[in-house]
Coordinates of C-alpha atoms in Angstrom, one line a residue:
A13 CA 184.4 6.1 123.2
E14 CA 186.4 8.7 125.2
I15 CA 189.5 7.1 125.4
P16 CA 190.1 6.7 121.5
A17 CA 189.3 10.0 121.0
V18 CA 191.8 11.3 123.7
F19 CA 194.3 9.1 122.3
E20 CA 193.9 10.7 119.1
A21 CA 194.2 13.8 120.3
M22 CA 197.4 13.2 122.2
L23 CA 198.7 11.7 118.7
V24 CA 197.7 15.1 116.9
A25 CA 199.6 17.6 119.6
G26 CA 202.8 15.4 119.0
V27 CA 202.7 13.5 122.1
K28 CA 204.3 10.2 122.1
P29 CA 202.2 7.5 123.7
I30 CA 203.4 5.5 126.8
A31 CA 202.2 1.8 127.3
T32 CA 199.9 2.9 130.2
A33 CA 198.0 4.8 127.3
Y34 CA 198.2 2.1 124.9
N35 CA 196.9 -0.2 127.8
A36 CA 193.9 2.1 128.1
L37 CA 193.1 1.8 124.5
L38 CA 193.2 -1.8 124.4
L39 CA 190.8 -2.2 127.1
S40 CA 188.6 0.0 125.4
A41 CA 188.6 -1.8 122.3
I42 CA 188.1 -5.1 124.5
Q43 CA 185.0 -3.5 126.0
L44 CA 183.2 -2.5 122.8
P45 CA 180.2 -4.4 121.8
A46 CA 181.1 -6.5 119.1
E47 CA 182.2 -9.9 117.8
K48 CA 184.8 -11.6 119.7
S49 CA 186.9 -12.0 116.3
E50 CA 186.6 -7.9 115.5
V51 CA 187.7 -7.6 119.2
V52 CA 190.7 -9.5 119.0
S53 CA 191.5 -7.8 115.3
K54 CA 191.3 -4.2 117.2
A55 CA 193.4 -5.2 119.9
L56 CA 196.2 -6.6 117.5
D57 CA 195.9 -3.4 115.6
V58 CA 196.3 -1.3 118.5
Y59 CA 199.5 -3.4 119.2
S60 CA 200.7 -3.3 115.9
D61 CA 200.6 0.3 116.4
M62 CA 202.4 0.3 119.6
T63 CA 205.1 -1.4 117.8
R64 CA 205.4 0.8 114.8
R65 CA 205.9 3.6 117.2
K66 CA 208.5 1.6 119.1
V67 CA 206.8 1.7 122.3
S68 CA 207.6 -1.3 124.5
P69 CA 204.7 -3.2 126.0
D70 CA 204.5 -3.8 129.9
S71 CA 203.4 -6.6 131.7
V72 CA 200.0 -5.2 131.8
T73 CA 199.8 -4.9 127.9
Y74 CA 201.0 -8.6 127.5
D75 CA 198.3 -9.5 130.1
I76 CA 195.6 -8.2 128.6
L77 CA 196.9 -9.0 124.9
V78 CA 197.3 -12.9 126.0
G79 CA 194.2 -13.1 128.0
L80 CA 192.3 -12.2 124.8
L81 CA 194.0 -14.2 122.6
A82 CA 193.8 -17.3 124.5
S83 CA 190.0 -16.5 125.7
R84 CA 189.4 -16.5 121.8
S85 CA 191.3 -19.7 121.2
L86 CA 189.1 -21.5 123.7
E87 CA 185.9 -20.1 122.3
A88 CA 187.0 -21.0 118.7
A89 CA 187.7 -24.6 119.8
S90 CA 184.5 -24.8 121.4
S91 CA 182.6 -23.8 118.4
K92 CA 184.7 -25.9 116.2
K93 CA 183.8 -29.1 118.2
E94 CA 180.0 -28.2 118.2
L95 CA 180.4 -28.1 114.3
E96 CA 182.2 -31.3 114.3
N97 CA 179.6 -33.0 116.2
K98 CA 177.0 -31.8 113.7
R99 CA 179.2 -33.4 110.8
L100 CA 179.3 -36.5 112.7
R101 CA 175.3 -36.7 113.2
F102 CA 174.3 -35.2 110.0
G103 CA 177.0 -34.9 107.6
G104 CA 178.6 -37.4 105.0
M105 CA 175.3 -37.9 103.1
E106 CA 176.6 -37.0 99.9
E107 CA 180.3 -37.7 100.7
P108 CA 182.3 -38.8 103.4
G109 CA 183.5 -36.2 106.4
K110 CA 181.3 -33.5 104.5
F111 CA 179.3 -31.0 106.4
M112 CA 175.7 -31.4 105.8
L113 CA 175.4 -27.3 105.3
L114 CA 178.0 -25.2 103.5
S115 CA 177.4 -22.4 105.9
H116 CA 178.8 -25.0 108.7
E117 CA 181.8 -25.6 106.3
L118 CA 182.5 -22.3 105.8
E119 CA 182.3 -21.6 109.5
H120 CA 184.8 -24.3 110.4
A121 CA 187.2 -23.1 107.8
I122 CA 187.3 -19.5 109.2
L123 CA 187.4 -20.8 113.1
S124 CA 190.6 -22.8 112.0
E125 CA 192.3 -19.9 110.4
D126 CA 191.1 -17.8 113.4
D127 CA 192.8 -19.8 115.8
R128 CA 195.0 -17.2 118.1
L129 CA 196.9 -19.7 120.2
D130 CA 200.1 -19.9 118.4
H131 CA 200.4 -15.7 118.7
A132 CA 199.1 -16.0 122.6
I133 CA 202.5 -18.3 123.2
Q134 CA 204.6 -16.1 121.0
L135 CA 203.7 -13.0 123.2
F136 CA 203.8 -15.0 126.4
Q137 CA 207.5 -16.0 125.4
S138 CA 208.4 -12.3 124.5
S139 CA 207.2 -11.4 127.7
V140 CA 209.2 -13.7 129.5
K141 CA 212.4 -12.8 127.6
Y142 CA 211.7 -8.9 128.2
N143 CA 211.1 -9.9 132.1
K144 CA 207.5 -8.5 131.6
A145 CA 205.8 -11.8 132.7
A146 CA 203.3 -10.9 135.3
Y147 CA 200.1 -12.4 134.5
S148 CA 196.8 -12.8 136.4
P149 CA 195.4 -16.1 137.4
E150 CA 192.6 -15.8 135.2
T151 CA 195.3 -15.3 131.8
Y152 CA 197.0 -18.4 133.3
H153 CA 194.2 -20.5 133.0
Q154 CA 193.0 -19.4 129.9
L155 CA 196.3 -19.9 128.2
I156 CA 196.8 -23.4 130.0
S157 CA 193.4 -24.3 129.0
A158 CA 193.7 -23.3 125.3
C159 CA 196.9 -25.7 125.3
A160 CA 195.4 -28.5 127.0
Q161 CA 192.6 -28.2 124.5
A162 CA 194.6 -28.3 121.6
G163 CA 196.7 -31.3 122.7
R164 CA 200.0 -28.9 123.3
I165 CA 201.0 -30.5 126.1
S166 CA 204.6 -29.3 126.5
E167 CA 203.5 -25.9 126.3
M168 CA 200.8 -26.4 129.1
L169 CA 203.4 -28.0 131.5
Y170 CA 205.8 -25.0 130.6
L171 CA 202.9 -22.6 131.6
F172 CA 202.0 -24.2 134.7
E173 CA 205.2 -24.4 135.8
H174 CA 205.9 -20.5 135.3
M175 CA 202.7 -20.3 137.2
E176 CA 204.0 -21.8 140.2
A177 CA 207.6 -20.4 139.9
N178 CA 205.9 -16.9 139.8
R179 CA 203.7 -17.9 143.1
T180 CA 200.5 -17.4 141.4
V181 CA 197.3 -19.0 142.7
P182 CA 195.9 -21.2 140.2
F183 CA 191.8 -21.7 139.7
A184 CA 190.7 -25.0 140.4
A185 CA 189.2 -25.3 136.9
T186 CA 192.8 -25.2 135.5
F187 CA 193.2 -28.8 136.8
P188 CA 190.4 -30.7 134.9
A189 CA 191.8 -29.3 131.6
M190 CA 195.2 -30.6 132.5
I191 CA 194.0 -34.2 133.8
T192 CA 192.1 -34.7 130.8
A193 CA 194.7 -33.5 128.3
F194 CA 197.1 -35.9 129.8
A195 CA 194.7 -38.5 129.4
S196 CA 193.7 -37.6 125.9
S197 CA 197.6 -37.8 124.9
G198 CA 197.7 -41.5 126.4
D199 CA 199.5 -40.3 129.8
L200 CA 197.3 -41.5 132.7
V201 CA 200.2 -41.5 135.1
S202 CA 200.6 -37.7 134.7
A203 CA 196.8 -37.2 135.0
V204 CA 196.8 -38.9 138.3
E205 CA 199.8 -37.1 139.4
C206 CA 197.9 -33.8 138.2
Y207 CA 194.9 -34.9 140.5
N208 CA 197.6 -35.3 143.3
E209 CA 198.6 -31.8 143.0
Y210 CA 195.6 -30.5 143.2
R211 CA 194.7 -32.9 146.3
S212 CA 197.7 -31.3 148.2
L213 CA 196.8 -27.7 147.2
A214 CA 192.9 -28.5 148.4
I215 CA 194.0 -30.1 151.7
A216 CA 196.3 -26.9 152.4
H217 CA 193.3 -25.0 151.4
D218 CA 191.0 -26.6 153.8
G219 CA 194.0 -25.6 156.2
G220 CA 193.4 -22.1 155.6
Q221 CA 196.3 -21.3 153.1
A222 CA 195.6 -19.6 150.2
T223 CA 196.6 -22.2 147.7
L224 CA 193.6 -22.1 145.3
H225 CA 191.4 -19.4 144.1
D226 CA 188.3 -21.5 144.4
R227 CA 187.4 -25.2 144.7
L228 CA 185.8 -27.4 142.0
D229 CA 186.4 -31.0 143.8
A230 CA 183.5 -32.6 142.0
H231 CA 184.5 -31.7 138.8
V232 CA 188.4 -32.4 139.4
Y233 CA 186.9 -36.0 140.7
A234 CA 185.1 -36.4 137.3
S235 CA 187.8 -35.6 135.1
V236 CA 189.9 -38.1 136.9
I237 CA 187.2 -41.0 136.4
N238 CA 187.2 -39.6 132.8
A239 CA 190.8 -40.0 132.5
Y240 CA 190.6 -43.5 133.3
V241 CA 187.7 -44.3 131.1
I242 CA 189.7 -42.7 128.1
S243 CA 192.9 -44.7 129.2
D244 CA 190.6 -47.7 129.0
K245 CA 191.1 -48.3 132.4
I246 CA 187.2 -49.2 133.7
E247 CA 188.4 -50.9 136.5
G248 CA 190.3 -47.8 137.9
A249 CA 187.6 -45.4 137.3
M250 CA 185.4 -47.5 139.7
K251 CA 187.9 -48.0 142.3
F252 CA 188.8 -44.2 142.3
Y253 CA 185.1 -43.6 142.4
K254 CA 184.3 -45.8 145.1
K255 CA 187.4 -44.3 147.1
V256 CA 186.1 -40.5 146.8
V257 CA 182.4 -41.6 147.7
Q258 CA 184.0 -43.1 151.0
E259 CA 186.3 -40.0 151.7
E260 CA 183.9 -37.3 150.6
G261 CA 180.4 -38.6 151.0
A262 CA 177.7 -36.6 149.0
L263 CA 180.3 -34.6 147.5
G264 CA 181.6 -37.7 145.9
A265 CA 178.2 -38.9 144.8
D266 CA 177.5 -35.7 143.4
I267 CA 180.3 -36.3 140.4
R268 CA 179.1 -35.9 136.8
T269 CA 181.1 -36.9 134.1
S270 CA 180.5 -35.8 130.5

């Protein structure tokens, strides 16, 4: 609560805020206890004020906003998926494709309108244009995962390549999201190539290199098996599973697909 008051006092005193002050205000808005949609709205209000006063965002501003918008997009997609599962299980009694409860239908409509992925990508592109793209591994992971979940493959690839070009060490969880996205789009070859990329990084990590932030080997293996299943290649899934169990032993046997 102190940061907004100090910021307001600066404005009253006629001091023009700089990007650092706006970044503090953004972080303050994000940390306030509120619904995620309200937090996003407040953060975008801060950004609008920033542009209105012709204060140029810095790389930290972009990282905060893009990360927030991407995480909101992921949350909205997850909530929509839950609602769609309920519609499949319980809906369609009065009319095909209809939700059983009106509240679910309204919630689905609100979530559809609240998808912030387009805005996140626009901001990312602006940061690249103005040479202010210095993103954290977490922000890359959130934005790549949001694109993967939305089936936006070309943007997902562009972001991953940008992350690699900036020598940012990726989170392991980025890879299952991409593998599933490739398979869902009918591109099993790219899904397997993505796995091979993770495998190369994991081998280098085993050798002491800082190529991955963490390890999620079993999750990655499960996503590859799932990719074969999605692609109707059950024999390929079984072959891959047997290979993993032979190479990894107990870890391979601990694979869970969902």
